[in-house]
Amino acid sequence: MLPRLLTQIFGSRNERLLKQYRRVVQQVNALEPEFEKLSDAALKDKTEEFKQRIAKGETVHDLLPEAFATVREGGKRVLKMRHFDVQLIGGMALNDGKIAEMRTGEGKTLMATLPVYLNALTGKGVHVVTVNDYLAKRDAEWMGRLYNFLGLTVGVNMPQMPREEKQAAYAADVTYGTNNEFGFDYLRDNMVQDTADRVARGLAYAIVDEVDSILIDEARTPLIISGQAEDHTELYVRINAVVPQLKKQIGELDLRTGEGVIDPGDFTVDEKSHQVHLTEAGHENAERILTQAGLLPVGASLYDASNITLVHHVYAALRANHLYHRDQHYVVQDGEVVIVDEFTGRLMTGRRWSDGLHQAVEAKEGVQIQSENQTLASITFQNYFRMYGKLSGMTGTADTEAYEFQEIYGLETVVIPPNRPTIRRDELDLVYKSAREKYDAVTADIRNCHERGQPVLVGTTSIENSEIISTLLTKAKLPHQVLNAKQHAREAEIVAQAGRPGVITIATNMAGRGTDIVLGGNVEKQIQIIDADESLSDPEKVARAKQLREEWQGLHDLVKAQGGLRIIATERHESRRIDNQLRGRSGRQGDPGSSRFYLSLDDPLMRIFAGDRVRSIMERLKMPDGEAIEAGIVTRSIESAQRKVEARNFDIRKQLLEYDDVSNDQRKVIYQQRNDILEADSLQAQIASLRESTMEDVVRTYVPSDSMEEQWDLDGLEKTLRDEWHVEVDLKGAVKKAQSITDEEIVELVVKAAHALFDSKIERVGLEQFTPFMRMILLQSIDSHWREHLAALDYLRQGIHLRGYAQKNPKQEYKREAFELFSQLLDVIKMDVTRILLTVRIQSQEEVAQAAEAMEQKAVEISNVTYTHPNEDGSVSEEASLADQVPKVGRNDPCPCGSGKKYKACHGRLV
């Protein structure tokens, strides 16, 4: 009661922020007459003036009104577009590090130029993050004209760019690119062997376009850079042949009453959690089938430690066959399995599922199986974007996820009012008993709109559904365009003309399409083509453009009269936000429009979450076939189901983040160490510190701390130091000479001997020559052991939930064990680096030449020896005498034993 009363008196937080921003808008508007009088050169000079003022101590907030006025005036002159007042408000929200929710068609791309320009004045660089390469390139070219006019540089960060071009893109004042590319560049920059190979500079400020799509939808899967691991290609094919013999269980038992209709099988499919589980009988059956296929030894258990990999492959194949469907989760293109982004419907070329799932799908589809990968570097989007000094975002639909943005990223959501009031009509959902009845109703609605000349956008949740509707419309002789992952290249062109009278467009999820659907079609595209035509004179271009605009106005008025753009959705998505994105395509800038969702009890969301409740309502009402329910209670029931899914997905993302936070802290330490090593002029102090610590650890194994002399094993210590570390030190002699000696003094003697050994190597080569070698050894050791550590963390994570059965908190256990693993990692790196640097042999050019000559001589001396070579089956091949052969065997010649290998890789290794 009290919060509601306070809100009525003081207004909501959103209203108070808007009121504050509107006062600044008045200041910007007051500057407009003054800025209109400036020449182009004087307007451009403002940029340099602002930079100097920042250098003298002014902040970006101090400059905001003038900077915004400068950008607005530049936009009018260069882009022929004037920022609306609501765009100025949105720009202020972005500058404050908040999320601006602006409806589709309100001009988010233009709005972003305001905070981008203002923050680029600091010289630290601004990253504008988009959902795909097309939008990054388009926005950089489109808005780049304004930035260049005002004296700023613009770069585009694209995949596969040469290093020099990437470095130039990052060095620019404004850099456009995708979330994936920025994230991968961060990981790659922390894998380089030389500072000159880095491409990015600091992470100062980022504006994320379609922020909900990037920071929420894509945050469930981390970015991973991987290299080839062990090859199990044949095993995937063999397991895929076995899995069809396992039977899916139909139905479900009520565990409390033991009642329920059930057709027993070998495994259950849980669509809610997207998992497959073998039943008890399924385990036995799987063991029997695998034994028959020769994959499991007779009498062996599937859960023996040596067969864990086999279990992993069986589960991957079951998920590939029963949860991942072609043209819904992936497409097969040019003999490759390409993932489809479930949120945007786009192809994710180059991305692969992990844990062997991608290989299992490749085996199922009969395409070439690519090798499994080993993680080299990994980071979640949450942890990458939280590293920016200032982060903000913009989207048409953020309010439903405002809690998650605040909880995980500390980002507040500000709902920006539209420039003109929205008059779109959102009709109640229609729910049919079967999919056939639903599709019949959809076709009838589309036909009605098409005949009246009203454009229609048909929304689907998968490629498969978009093709079903396309087939139905083709049968009904209704002309249409299909926009899904398979028509990715024509996306902008199809969307641009989707508002023409009577046009029917079928589209998968419309998140981040980045192109407005203008009623009557997008005339600006056609005018751009005329402007680019060099065969036309300027008066002809003006006349043609005027004619096109007049034609467009007629079409625009016709479509408005028919009710604007009609949105027909054939399914609810599991997130309300993505449904709102689809609805938001209609009713832009105060245009009329309408939307309706057509559903059936066969839809996945309905079947899993709300089907029983709605079916019982239909049965109580005794509804005939072909009739639909249209009631607020049903729509609310569906939205309640969506909220459940959203809450579950939030828990998944939060859990992923909590686990990744552990490795993120460790990642920061490792990357910081790498950077220190790369940037250090001298590494002697670091190496000396590692050497002292290592030598102390070695000594303490034989000479425990605070121990008596009788407890010391000096023989063992001397032998270890000599054999493993090449450190010669007469400890027993030192003890005899000294009247009394402590364990600390033994440590000092060993450390001193190790330092002397190392210094002798440096004297031989010179510090300048030896430093690059030290740097290489340090980096290689860190990288190789970090890779192994990531794999160990992955294995730990997979089984940690089992600790719950022992009444332990899995997250706390994971943190504790991950910390122990990290301590071991640092110890192993320390020992590894010290051992290599102490035992490395330094040879002069003359010594290398002499050693090579000695090897060749040895090859001549052994010409009368007889060799035998074991075959792969364990038998021994015929003895081959070299007495009658050529006396000298070259290192790259075939081995005389007949193995087929080169001599150096076979018996030459003995030499």
mmCIF file of C-alpha atoms in Angstrom, residues 492-701:
data_model
loop_
_atom_site.group_PDB
_atom_site.id
_atom_site.type_symbol
_atom_site.label_atom_id
_atom_site.label_comp_id
_atom_site.label_asym_id
_atom_site.label_seq_id
_atom_site.Cartn_x
_atom_site.Cartn_y
_atom_site.Cartn_z
ATOM 1 C CA ALA A 492 17.188 -6.640 -45.646
ATOM 2 C CA GLU A 493 15.617 -6.533 -49.121
ATOM 3 C CA ILE A 494 12.661 -8.747 -48.063
ATOM 4 C CA VAL A 495 12.019 -6.781 -44.833
ATOM 5 C CA ALA A 496 12.322 -3.394 -46.577
ATOM 6 C CA GLN A 497 9.435 -4.204 -48.926
ATOM 7 C CA ALA A 498 7.280 -6.175 -46.444
ATOM 8 C CA GLY A 499 4.995 -3.143 -45.956
ATOM 9 C CA ARG A 500 3.800 -2.897 -49.593
ATOM 10 C CA PRO A 501 0.052 -3.482 -50.210
ATOM 11 C CA GLY A 502 -0.955 -7.170 -50.115
ATOM 12 C CA VAL A 503 2.628 -8.437 -49.580
ATOM 13 C CA ILE A 504 2.854 -11.628 -47.486
ATOM 14 C CA THR A 505 6.148 -12.220 -45.612
ATOM 15 C CA ILE A 506 6.834 -15.349 -43.571
ATOM 16 C CA ALA A 507 9.633 -14.866 -41.042
ATOM 17 C CA THR A 508 11.333 -16.770 -38.251
ATOM 18 C CA ASN A 509 12.024 -14.773 -35.069
ATOM 19 C CA MET A 510 12.393 -11.093 -35.901
ATOM 20 C CA ALA A 511 14.959 -10.148 -33.240
ATOM 21 C CA GLY A 512 17.581 -7.737 -34.444
ATOM 22 C CA ARG A 513 16.564 -7.582 -38.091
ATOM 23 C CA GLY A 514 17.681 -3.970 -38.035
ATOM 24 C CA THR A 515 15.491 -2.885 -40.955
ATOM 25 C CA ASP A 516 12.166 -1.082 -40.554
ATOM 26 C CA ILE A 517 8.980 -2.313 -42.175
ATOM 27 C CA VAL A 518 7.596 0.944 -43.600
ATOM 28 C CA LEU A 519 3.952 1.008 -44.701
ATOM 29 C CA GLY A 520 3.863 1.221 -48.500
ATOM 30 C CA GLY A 521 7.429 -0.142 -48.780
ATOM 31 C CA ASN A 522 10.807 1.483 -48.196
ATOM 32 C CA VAL A 523 11.147 4.247 -50.768
ATOM 33 C CA GLU A 524 14.545 5.412 -49.464
ATOM 34 C CA LYS A 525 16.227 2.263 -50.808
ATOM 35 C CA GLN A 526 14.940 3.012 -54.308
ATOM 36 C CA ILE A 527 16.008 6.677 -54.042
ATOM 37 C CA GLN A 528 19.526 5.572 -53.017
ATOM 38 C CA ILE A 529 19.741 3.477 -56.211
ATOM 39 C CA ILE A 530 18.763 6.547 -58.304
ATOM 40 C CA ASP A 531 21.305 8.760 -56.466
ATOM 41 C CA ALA A 532 24.044 6.221 -57.251
ATOM 42 C CA ASP A 533 23.153 6.118 -60.990
ATOM 43 C CA GLU A 534 25.842 8.209 -62.698
ATOM 44 C CA SER A 535 24.035 8.174 -66.068
ATOM 45 C CA LEU A 536 21.343 10.520 -64.654
ATOM 46 C CA SER A 537 21.818 14.291 -64.279
ATOM 47 C CA ASP A 538 21.045 15.996 -60.943
ATOM 48 C CA PRO A 539 17.683 17.513 -62.137
ATOM 49 C CA GLU A 540 16.635 14.041 -63.438
ATOM 50 C CA LYS A 541 17.536 12.463 -60.075
ATOM 51 C CA VAL A 542 15.461 15.071 -58.208
ATOM 52 C CA ALA A 543 12.475 14.543 -60.545
ATOM 53 C CA ARG A 544 12.648 10.743 -60.301
ATOM 54 C CA ALA A 545 12.954 10.893 -56.489
ATOM 55 C CA LYS A 546 9.915 13.225 -56.302
ATOM 56 C CA GLN A 547 7.888 10.851 -58.512
ATOM 57 C CA LEU A 548 8.854 7.838 -56.342
ATOM 58 C CA ARG A 549 7.861 9.672 -53.163
ATOM 59 C CA GLU A 550 4.469 10.567 -54.631
ATOM 60 C CA GLU A 551 3.883 6.941 -55.670
ATOM 61 C CA TRP A 552 4.938 5.773 -52.212
ATOM 62 C CA GLN A 553 2.586 8.237 -50.499
ATOM 63 C CA GLY A 554 -0.344 6.734 -52.446
ATOM 64 C CA LEU A 555 0.647 3.184 -51.415
ATOM 65 C CA HIS A 556 1.243 4.331 -47.819
ATOM 66 C CA ASP A 557 -2.240 5.873 -47.560
ATOM 67 C CA LEU A 558 -3.803 2.728 -49.104
ATOM 68 C CA VAL A 559 -2.120 0.435 -46.540
ATOM 69 C CA LYS A 560 -3.088 2.768 -43.646
ATOM 70 C CA ALA A 561 -6.694 2.690 -44.797
ATOM 71 C CA GLN A 562 -6.616 -1.138 -44.679
ATOM 72 C CA GLY A 563 -5.399 -1.157 -41.048
ATOM 73 C CA GLY A 564 -1.592 -1.031 -41.442
ATOM 74 C CA LEU A 565 0.697 -4.046 -41.067
ATOM 75 C CA ARG A 566 -1.020 -7.232 -39.826
ATOM 76 C CA ILE A 567 1.069 -9.518 -37.587
ATOM 77 C CA ILE A 568 -0.029 -13.179 -37.608
ATOM 78 C CA ALA A 569 1.965 -15.393 -35.242
ATOM 79 C CA THR A 570 1.632 -19.166 -35.567
ATOM 80 C CA GLU A 571 3.149 -20.074 -32.191
ATOM 81 C CA ARG A 572 4.137 -18.545 -28.874
ATOM 82 C CA HIS A 573 7.852 -18.460 -28.208
ATOM 83 C CA GLU A 574 9.106 -19.587 -24.799
ATOM 84 C CA SER A 575 9.963 -15.942 -24.061
ATOM 85 C CA ARG A 576 7.308 -13.189 -23.971
ATOM 86 C CA ARG A 577 9.991 -10.759 -25.057
ATOM 87 C CA ILE A 578 10.443 -12.431 -28.453
ATOM 88 C CA ASP A 579 6.652 -12.394 -28.983
ATOM 89 C CA ASN A 580 6.741 -8.656 -28.216
ATOM 90 C CA GLN A 581 9.554 -8.162 -30.737
ATOM 91 C CA LEU A 582 7.333 -9.663 -33.421
ATOM 92 C CA ARG A 583 4.343 -7.528 -32.395
ATOM 93 C CA GLY A 584 6.566 -4.436 -32.321
ATOM 94 C CA ARG A 585 7.164 -4.677 -36.087
ATOM 95 C CA SER A 586 3.674 -3.225 -36.517
ATOM 96 C CA GLY A 587 2.474 0.226 -35.393
ATOM 97 C CA ARG A 588 5.772 2.119 -35.804
ATOM 98 C CA GLN A 589 5.759 5.949 -35.475
ATOM 99 C CA GLY A 590 2.034 6.061 -34.688
ATOM 100 C CA ASP A 591 1.005 3.941 -37.717
ATOM 101 C CA PRO A 592 -2.083 1.726 -37.406
ATOM 102 C CA GLY A 593 -1.594 -2.051 -37.126
ATOM 103 C CA SER A 594 -2.890 -5.236 -35.547
ATOM 104 C CA SER A 595 -1.534 -8.546 -34.219
ATOM 105 C CA ARG A 596 -2.896 -11.968 -33.317
ATOM 106 C CA PHE A 597 -1.394 -15.263 -32.136
ATOM 107 C CA TYR A 598 -2.873 -18.506 -33.461
ATOM 108 C CA LEU A 599 -2.088 -21.499 -31.236
ATOM 109 C CA SER A 600 -2.951 -25.190 -30.975
ATOM 110 C CA LEU A 601 -2.721 -27.770 -28.202
ATOM 111 C CA ASP A 602 -0.025 -29.519 -30.301
ATOM 112 C CA ASP A 603 2.414 -26.563 -30.012
ATOM 113 C CA PRO A 604 5.494 -27.450 -27.895
ATOM 114 C CA LEU A 605 4.947 -24.663 -25.338
ATOM 115 C CA MET A 606 1.248 -25.531 -24.963
ATOM 116 C CA ARG A 607 1.904 -29.276 -24.816
ATOM 117 C CA ILE A 608 4.631 -29.025 -22.186
ATOM 118 C CA PHE A 609 3.278 -26.273 -19.946
ATOM 119 C CA ALA A 610 -0.355 -25.269 -20.501
ATOM 120 C CA GLY A 611 -1.980 -27.992 -22.621
ATOM 121 C CA ASP A 612 -3.875 -29.956 -19.929
ATOM 122 C CA ARG A 613 -5.454 -26.846 -18.420
ATOM 123 C CA VAL A 614 -6.630 -25.441 -21.763
ATOM 124 C CA ARG A 615 -7.789 -28.874 -22.986
ATOM 125 C CA SER A 616 -9.969 -29.273 -19.876
ATOM 126 C CA ILE A 617 -11.518 -25.823 -20.520
ATOM 127 C CA MET A 618 -12.300 -26.871 -24.133
ATOM 128 C CA GLU A 619 -13.861 -30.151 -22.980
ATOM 129 C CA ARG A 620 -15.990 -28.418 -20.326
ATOM 130 C CA LEU A 621 -17.242 -25.980 -22.978
ATOM 131 C CA LYS A 622 -17.935 -28.942 -25.380
ATOM 132 C CA MET A 623 -16.301 -27.050 -28.235
ATOM 133 C CA PRO A 624 -16.862 -28.468 -31.771
ATOM 134 C CA ASP A 625 -13.931 -29.127 -34.154
ATOM 135 C CA GLY A 626 -12.608 -26.040 -35.905
ATOM 136 C CA GLU A 627 -13.759 -23.712 -33.120
ATOM 137 C CA ALA A 628 -11.180 -21.750 -31.146
ATOM 138 C CA ILE A 629 -11.023 -20.423 -27.614
ATOM 139 C CA GLU A 630 -10.559 -16.660 -27.418
ATOM 140 C CA ALA A 631 -10.415 -15.623 -23.791
ATOM 141 C CA GLY A 632 -8.266 -13.518 -21.528
ATOM 142 C CA ILE A 633 -7.932 -16.403 -19.048
ATOM 143 C CA VAL A 634 -6.302 -18.588 -21.761
ATOM 144 C CA THR A 635 -3.891 -15.829 -22.842
ATOM 145 C CA ARG A 636 -2.960 -15.259 -19.188
ATOM 146 C CA SER A 637 -2.485 -19.001 -18.682
ATOM 147 C CA ILE A 638 -0.056 -19.081 -21.647
ATOM 148 C CA GLU A 639 1.840 -16.012 -20.375
ATOM 149 C CA SER A 640 2.105 -17.712 -16.977
ATOM 150 C CA ALA A 641 3.701 -20.743 -18.714
ATOM 151 C CA GLN A 642 6.119 -18.388 -20.511
ATOM 152 C CA ARG A 643 7.047 -16.765 -17.201
ATOM 153 C CA LYS A 644 7.909 -20.228 -15.814
ATOM 154 C CA VAL A 645 10.207 -20.913 -18.783
ATOM 155 C CA GLU A 646 11.803 -17.468 -18.491
ATOM 156 C CA ALA A 647 12.446 -18.046 -14.779
ATOM 157 C CA ARG A 648 14.011 -21.437 -15.523
ATOM 158 C CA ASN A 649 16.209 -19.958 -18.268
ATOM 159 C CA PHE A 650 17.272 -17.172 -15.903
ATOM 160 C CA ASP A 651 18.281 -19.809 -13.328
ATOM 161 C CA ILE A 652 20.304 -21.643 -16.002
ATOM 162 C CA ARG A 653 22.123 -18.422 -16.976
ATOM 163 C CA LYS A 654 22.680 -17.421 -13.356
ATOM 164 C CA GLN A 655 24.064 -20.855 -12.520
ATOM 165 C CA LEU A 656 26.349 -20.756 -15.581
ATOM 166 C CA LEU A 657 27.591 -17.365 -14.399
ATOM 167 C CA GLU A 658 28.159 -18.498 -10.786
ATOM 168 C CA TYR A 659 30.298 -21.394 -11.994
ATOM 169 C CA ASP A 660 32.087 -19.247 -14.583
ATOM 170 C CA ASP A 661 32.816 -16.590 -11.957
ATOM 171 C CA VAL A 662 35.190 -19.122 -10.361
ATOM 172 C CA SER A 663 37.140 -19.694 -13.577
ATOM 173 C CA ASN A 664 36.812 -15.967 -14.403
ATOM 174 C CA ASP A 665 38.800 -14.978 -11.302
ATOM 175 C CA GLN A 666 41.443 -17.520 -12.288
ATOM 176 C CA ARG A 667 41.343 -16.356 -15.919
ATOM 177 C CA LYS A 668 42.055 -12.775 -14.813
ATOM 178 C CA VAL A 669 45.108 -13.932 -12.837
ATOM 179 C CA ILE A 670 46.498 -16.020 -15.727
ATOM 180 C CA TYR A 671 45.846 -13.310 -18.347
ATOM 181 C CA GLN A 672 47.389 -10.661 -16.089
ATOM 182 C CA GLN A 673 50.494 -12.827 -15.665
ATOM 183 C CA ARG A 674 50.702 -13.342 -19.443
ATOM 184 C CA ASN A 675 50.417 -9.603 -20.055
ATOM 185 C CA ASP A 676 53.089 -8.836 -17.453
ATOM 186 C CA ILE A 677 55.420 -11.352 -19.138
ATOM 187 C CA LEU A 678 54.712 -9.941 -22.615
ATOM 188 C CA GLU A 679 55.242 -6.334 -21.574
ATOM 189 C CA ALA A 680 58.246 -6.782 -19.244
ATOM 190 C CA ASP A 681 61.622 -5.602 -20.569
ATOM 191 C CA SER A 682 63.437 -7.934 -18.183
ATOM 192 C CA LEU A 683 62.157 -11.259 -16.850
ATOM 193 C CA GLN A 684 65.130 -11.986 -14.559
ATOM 194 C CA ALA A 685 63.352 -10.997 -11.321
ATOM 195 C CA GLN A 686 60.269 -13.138 -12.161
ATOM 196 C CA ILE A 687 62.374 -16.158 -13.151
ATOM 197 C CA ALA A 688 64.572 -15.783 -10.044
ATOM 198 C CA SER A 689 61.488 -15.693 -7.814
ATOM 199 C CA LEU A 690 60.141 -18.894 -9.445
ATOM 200 C CA ARG A 691 63.554 -20.557 -9.107
ATOM 201 C CA GLU A 692 63.873 -19.699 -5.392
ATOM 202 C CA SER A 693 60.364 -20.972 -4.647
ATOM 203 C CA THR A 694 60.938 -24.190 -6.637
ATOM 204 C CA MET A 695 64.295 -24.941 -5.039
ATOM 205 C CA GLU A 696 62.796 -24.407 -1.586
ATOM 206 C CA ASP A 697 59.984 -26.884 -2.426
ATOM 207 C CA VAL A 698 62.573 -29.465 -3.627
ATOM 208 C CA VAL A 699 64.735 -29.050 -0.504
ATOM 209 C CA ARG A 700 61.733 -29.291 1.850
ATOM 210 C CA THR A 701 60.973 -32.784 0.504
#
